[in-house]
Amino acid sequence: MPLDTAPNALGFARAPARTRVVVAMSGGVDSSVVAAQLAEEGFDVVGVTLQLYDHGAALAKKGACCAGRDIHDARRVAEAMGFPHYVLDYENMFREAVIDEFAESYLGGATPVPCIRCNERVKFQDLLGTAKDLEADCMATGHYIRRLDGPAGPELHMAADEARDQSYFLFSTTKEQLAYLRFPLGHLKSKAETRALAQRYGLGVADKPDSQDICFVPDGDYAKLIEKIRPGAAQPGEIVHADGRVLGTHEGVIHYTIGQRRGLGIGGLSEPLYVVRLDVDSRQVVVGSRDMLAVRRIPVKEVNWLGDGAFTDEAEYHLRVRVRSTKAPVDAIVRPTGPREAEVELALAEEGVSPGQACVFYAGEGTRVFGGGWIHRG
């Protein structure tokens, strides 16, 4: 078969040198390996790193992605492998699309997942548009997830390494975006393989620690950040038992999350209590017994459907769902209640289901991701 008609490693029927790929480079080992591997294979690689926020506070915190050191590391990889590298200032966009919503969600009593919004609104929307402006044939990232060709087009699948799988954070990837994206690390069986590749390419980031916490909250203190960007927004209130008893006071609902047990500030009680509800309007933190956390029916909105057919309220889907990034998928029935809304009925009740988290849909068997939606109060 002639060279220009045989699919290359990125799926294009042309030589690698005639295939331009923009690689989203965070400065970490994963995206650095992707860029180095594609460059070594002869692809026309363009590295792009996003400056997402004011680096000042993050520089002292190891593991904060997209900080000044990370930009430097990404540039060094590009120089070593001989491909161009650009840094784009997305700070204002990131604040508006991710940080502001993060703050508003917490103030509204939700528990947001900003990494999903970053992928959805910044990396896979604006950066993807920039990649097209650069006349790239596709964009590659270091995410641990797989893009496989199915009978109806590209499908999203869990990573081969379940411990590294990032499908929860990528459920909102649309079919159109999926057609343009590539995930070269999704087939690897362990992070050790990625680091071995980094050593093979001689990358200085081979032993760099993985990112920790949310990148724009380098010390992990979410409440402190929210108070900084929304001064005075957090109001004190009461800690109330589900039976109506007032047990204490708090300095703002932003200091609490659904399912929280420790640090409630209401000692001296004989029974263990958990946060079961956050009532923003009355400024109450409602606590109760653990069994009150059990939920079987979950309303979701902003559904992104990655199934082969339309998402229709004339059907119900027997799938598995994941309601937190750290939980395994469980059996459920997804019943559409509108074009982008649904009710999810869990086979067995789950604890700690919180508004603001994602509910991600998976095949009943196998690794395919069917999309998902955002949990809300209904």
XYZ file of C-alpha atoms in Angstrom:
378
model
C 0.000 0.000 0.000
C 1.458 3.442 -0.870
C 2.784 5.412 2.086
C 0.310 8.286 1.712
C -2.741 5.995 1.890
C -1.741 3.915 4.924
C -3.205 5.347 8.174
C -0.505 6.789 10.389
C -0.470 6.574 14.198
C -2.998 9.426 14.432
C -5.344 7.837 11.904
C -4.638 9.990 8.846
C -3.925 8.493 5.442
C -0.723 10.401 4.885
C 2.867 10.428 6.074
C 3.439 11.727 9.635
C 5.479 14.648 8.312
C 2.387 15.847 6.447
C 0.196 15.648 9.562
C 0.206 18.652 11.865
C -0.771 18.048 15.484
C -1.116 20.629 18.239
C -0.185 19.125 21.617
C -1.674 20.720 24.732
C 1.369 20.816 27.019
C 0.876 21.425 30.750
C 4.572 20.989 31.539
C 3.962 17.657 33.231
C 5.312 14.260 32.258
C 2.145 13.041 30.502
C 1.730 15.755 27.882
C 5.521 16.021 27.500
C 5.706 12.326 26.565
C 2.872 12.764 24.052
C 4.670 15.653 22.364
C 8.059 13.903 22.379
C 6.649 10.632 21.056
C 4.797 12.305 18.179
C 7.856 14.401 17.321
C 10.053 11.298 17.277
C 7.556 9.560 14.989
C 7.947 12.414 12.520
C 4.704 14.341 12.996
C 4.581 18.100 12.499
C 4.205 18.927 16.197
C 3.272 22.321 17.616
C 3.314 22.582 21.410
C 0.944 24.979 23.161
C 0.894 25.803 26.884
C -1.841 27.881 28.473
C -1.163 30.507 31.108
C -4.365 30.154 33.083
C -3.940 32.227 36.232
C -1.615 34.483 38.192
C 1.327 32.240 38.966
C 2.560 34.136 42.005
C 0.920 32.102 44.751
C 1.360 28.790 42.983
C 5.085 28.846 42.415
C 5.866 27.639 45.913
C 3.493 24.680 45.607
C 4.745 21.576 43.875
C 2.152 19.885 41.721
C 0.223 23.009 40.669
C -0.299 22.690 36.929
C 0.232 25.510 34.446
C 2.358 27.553 36.863
C 5.542 29.369 35.812
C 7.780 26.342 36.309
C 5.461 24.230 34.187
C 5.663 26.658 31.285
C 9.450 26.526 31.552
C 9.416 22.710 31.586
C 7.159 22.530 28.528
C 9.464 24.913 26.637
C 12.509 22.791 27.511
C 10.829 19.670 26.118
C 10.001 21.481 22.885
C 13.574 22.734 22.543
C 14.996 19.257 23.211
C 12.729 17.577 20.648
C 12.970 20.366 18.073
C 9.399 21.556 17.604
C 7.859 25.032 18.066
C 6.209 25.935 21.362
C 3.822 28.770 22.179
C 2.454 30.139 25.438
C -1.056 31.593 25.229
C -2.443 33.971 27.849
C -5.871 32.572 28.743
C -5.981 34.116 32.200
C -9.088 36.275 31.690
C -10.907 33.495 29.885
C -10.053 30.975 32.593
C -11.280 33.285 35.333
C -14.594 33.908 33.596
C -15.220 30.347 32.406
C -13.887 28.369 35.374
C -12.878 30.263 38.516
C -15.929 32.546 38.746
C -18.330 29.633 38.314
C -16.365 27.622 40.871
C -16.864 30.394 43.422
C -20.545 30.861 42.619
C -21.195 27.116 42.837
C -19.636 26.858 46.286
C -21.570 29.897 47.470
C -24.692 28.181 46.145
C -24.084 25.115 48.286
C -22.766 22.911 45.473
C -19.497 21.000 45.186
C -18.119 21.905 41.738
C -15.578 20.063 39.603
C -13.601 22.857 37.861
C -11.317 20.459 35.983
C -14.304 19.335 33.898
C -15.270 22.915 33.074
C -11.648 23.677 32.150
C -11.569 20.791 29.681
C -14.995 21.687 28.332
C -14.746 25.460 28.033
C -11.042 26.194 27.684
C -8.974 23.264 26.435
C -11.516 21.522 24.203
C -13.212 24.683 23.020
C -10.946 27.706 22.779
C -7.627 25.864 22.563
C -9.123 23.431 20.089
C -10.218 26.423 18.005
C -6.679 27.783 18.150
C -5.377 24.414 16.929
C -7.664 24.674 13.908
C -6.473 28.236 13.295
C -2.943 26.808 13.190
C -4.187 24.436 10.451
C -3.564 21.395 12.623
C -5.164 18.125 11.560
C -5.862 17.222 15.201
C -5.077 18.096 18.796
C -3.455 15.651 21.220
C -3.432 15.694 25.022
C -1.876 13.673 27.823
C -5.191 12.524 29.280
C -5.591 8.881 30.211
C -8.584 7.956 28.096
C -9.084 6.188 24.777
C -10.657 7.264 21.504
C -11.680 4.213 19.503
C -13.321 3.998 16.102
C -16.805 2.513 16.284
C -19.387 1.663 13.615
C -21.030 5.087 14.042
C -17.802 7.087 14.420
C -15.254 7.812 17.164
C -16.154 6.539 20.644
C -14.837 7.550 24.056
C -13.544 4.677 26.207
C -11.996 4.363 29.645
C -8.205 4.162 29.834
C -6.514 0.770 29.882
C -5.143 1.660 33.320
C -8.205 1.926 35.559
C -6.153 3.638 38.260
C -5.291 6.502 35.877
C -8.575 6.676 33.971
C -9.773 10.274 33.499
C -13.103 9.598 31.800
C -15.019 11.229 34.681
C -13.350 14.544 33.872
C -13.946 14.293 30.126
C -17.603 13.247 29.936
C -18.638 16.591 28.393
C -16.405 16.085 25.344
C -18.751 16.376 22.361
C -18.827 14.094 19.343
C -17.488 16.919 17.181
C -14.580 17.529 19.567
C -13.877 13.811 19.815
C -13.467 13.610 16.048
C -10.595 16.125 16.309
C -8.927 14.928 19.519
C -6.304 12.251 20.088
C -5.216 10.632 23.383
C -1.948 8.740 22.774
C -1.502 7.579 26.396
C -4.877 5.906 26.842
C -3.610 2.430 25.955
C -0.764 2.401 28.518
C -1.167 -0.005 31.430
C 0.576 2.085 34.099
C 2.119 5.465 34.857
C 5.453 3.667 35.104
C 5.282 3.106 31.335
C 4.830 6.844 30.793
C 7.823 7.691 32.960
C 9.900 5.040 31.193
C 9.083 6.718 27.872
C 10.092 10.083 29.331
C 13.433 8.571 30.351
C 13.856 7.086 26.891
C 13.340 10.511 25.285
C 15.690 12.123 27.796
C 13.054 14.473 29.182
C 13.910 16.438 32.312
C 10.341 15.980 33.592
C 10.600 12.178 33.760
C 10.507 12.186 37.574
C 8.321 15.264 38.011
C 5.517 14.699 40.572
C 1.943 14.482 39.345
C -0.361 17.474 39.733
C -2.185 17.666 43.046
C -5.294 19.582 44.104
C -7.049 22.096 41.859
C -4.449 24.061 39.927
C -5.681 27.519 40.970
C -6.031 26.498 44.633
C -2.418 25.466 45.324
C -2.866 25.145 49.089
C -6.151 23.231 48.848
C -8.058 25.877 50.846
C -11.120 26.418 48.660
C -12.955 28.600 51.175
C -10.013 30.990 51.443
C -9.950 31.457 47.661
C -13.697 32.080 47.490
C -13.528 34.653 50.276
C -10.733 36.376 48.374
C -12.592 36.667 45.071
C -16.055 37.195 46.611
C -15.325 39.311 49.733
C -18.163 39.232 52.228
C -20.157 36.659 50.273
C -19.868 33.983 52.951
C -22.384 34.647 55.700
C -22.516 32.989 59.141
C -25.464 30.817 60.066
C -26.695 27.880 62.088
C -25.764 24.222 62.128
C -29.095 22.452 62.436
C -29.977 18.807 62.980
C -32.426 17.340 60.486
C -34.932 17.085 63.341
C -34.824 20.860 63.824
C -32.428 21.187 66.765
C -29.891 24.008 66.537
C -26.506 22.480 67.362
C -24.145 25.364 66.724
C -23.068 28.102 64.335
C -20.815 28.312 61.287
C -18.920 30.997 59.370
C -20.372 30.196 55.952
C -21.696 27.228 53.957
C -18.582 27.394 51.750
C -16.711 25.607 54.557
C -18.873 22.471 54.217
C -19.639 19.768 51.660
C -22.299 17.048 51.482
C -21.150 13.943 53.358
C -18.624 15.806 55.520
C -18.193 14.403 59.015
C -15.013 15.909 60.425
C -14.549 19.538 61.345
C -18.224 20.325 61.905
C -17.537 22.222 65.113
C -20.318 20.540 67.102
C -18.600 18.289 69.601
C -20.103 16.536 72.607
C -22.728 14.521 70.705
C -23.196 10.797 71.169
C -24.029 10.038 67.515
C -21.781 10.602 64.473
C -23.295 13.304 62.269
C -22.779 14.164 58.611
C -23.647 17.146 56.449
C -26.791 16.031 54.616
C -27.916 19.335 53.093
C -26.722 22.893 52.598
C -29.555 25.420 52.698
C -28.080 28.559 51.190
C -31.230 30.699 51.463
C -31.520 30.171 55.228
C -27.722 29.904 55.635
C -28.143 26.573 57.413
C -25.837 23.575 57.424
C -28.147 20.606 58.007
C -26.638 17.517 59.622
C -28.026 14.052 60.270
C -27.253 10.359 60.472
C -25.301 8.551 57.791
C -28.366 6.782 56.400
C -29.762 10.181 55.410
C -26.990 10.482 52.824
C -28.289 7.512 50.837
C -29.710 8.544 47.456
C -31.211 6.430 44.676
C -32.724 9.019 42.322
C -30.488 11.749 40.923
C -31.618 14.611 38.647
C -29.016 15.643 36.055
C -28.866 18.536 33.606
C -26.677 19.697 30.716
C -26.483 16.095 29.511
C -23.828 15.397 26.895
C -24.865 12.210 25.103
C -22.196 10.136 23.358
C -24.424 7.221 22.408
C -24.959 6.299 18.781
C -28.576 7.448 18.557
C -30.478 10.458 19.852
C -30.994 11.010 23.570
C -34.759 10.693 23.683
C -37.369 10.625 26.444
C -39.046 7.733 24.634
C -36.294 5.422 25.831
C -34.542 4.420 29.011
C -30.933 3.363 29.147
C -29.581 0.577 31.343
C -26.037 1.754 31.994
C -23.489 2.166 34.760
C -22.896 5.590 36.284
C -20.199 7.230 38.368
C -21.294 9.982 40.751
C -17.839 10.916 42.057
C -14.423 10.677 40.479
C -13.236 8.376 43.262
C -16.193 5.970 43.069
C -16.501 2.984 40.757
C -19.352 2.935 38.211
C -22.548 1.320 39.493
C -25.635 -0.086 37.751
C -28.362 2.436 36.983
C -31.215 3.349 34.675
C -30.970 6.695 32.897
C -34.365 8.137 31.950
C -34.315 11.273 29.770
C -36.758 13.968 30.889
C -35.813 16.422 28.166
C -33.267 16.956 25.373
C -30.485 17.555 27.905
C -31.997 16.441 31.207
C -32.538 13.085 32.875
C -33.339 11.247 36.060
C -30.854 8.582 37.080
C -32.131 5.700 39.186
C -29.374 3.803 40.967
C -29.723 0.068 41.523
C -28.314 0.565 45.013
C -28.324 3.797 47.002
C -25.128 5.880 47.039
C -23.917 8.199 49.792
C -22.513 11.684 49.417
C -24.207 12.560 46.119
C -23.801 16.324 45.844
C -25.143 19.027 43.508
C -22.327 20.357 41.362
C -20.706 16.959 40.851
C -20.899 15.067 37.573
C -22.846 11.892 36.902
C -21.008 10.066 34.132
C -22.595 7.310 32.021
C -20.813 4.093 31.016
C -21.785 1.002 29.061
C -23.409 -1.740 31.121
C -20.471 -3.919 30.116
C -17.181 -2.836 28.607
C -15.332 0.467 28.694
C -17.344 2.841 26.528
C -18.311 6.254 27.916
C -21.841 7.362 27.016
C -21.467 10.942 28.263
C -23.082 12.286 31.394
C -24.571 15.340 33.068
C -24.366 17.622 36.097
C -26.105 16.688 39.333
C -28.549 19.328 40.595
C -31.202 19.625 43.267
C -34.149 19.071 40.956
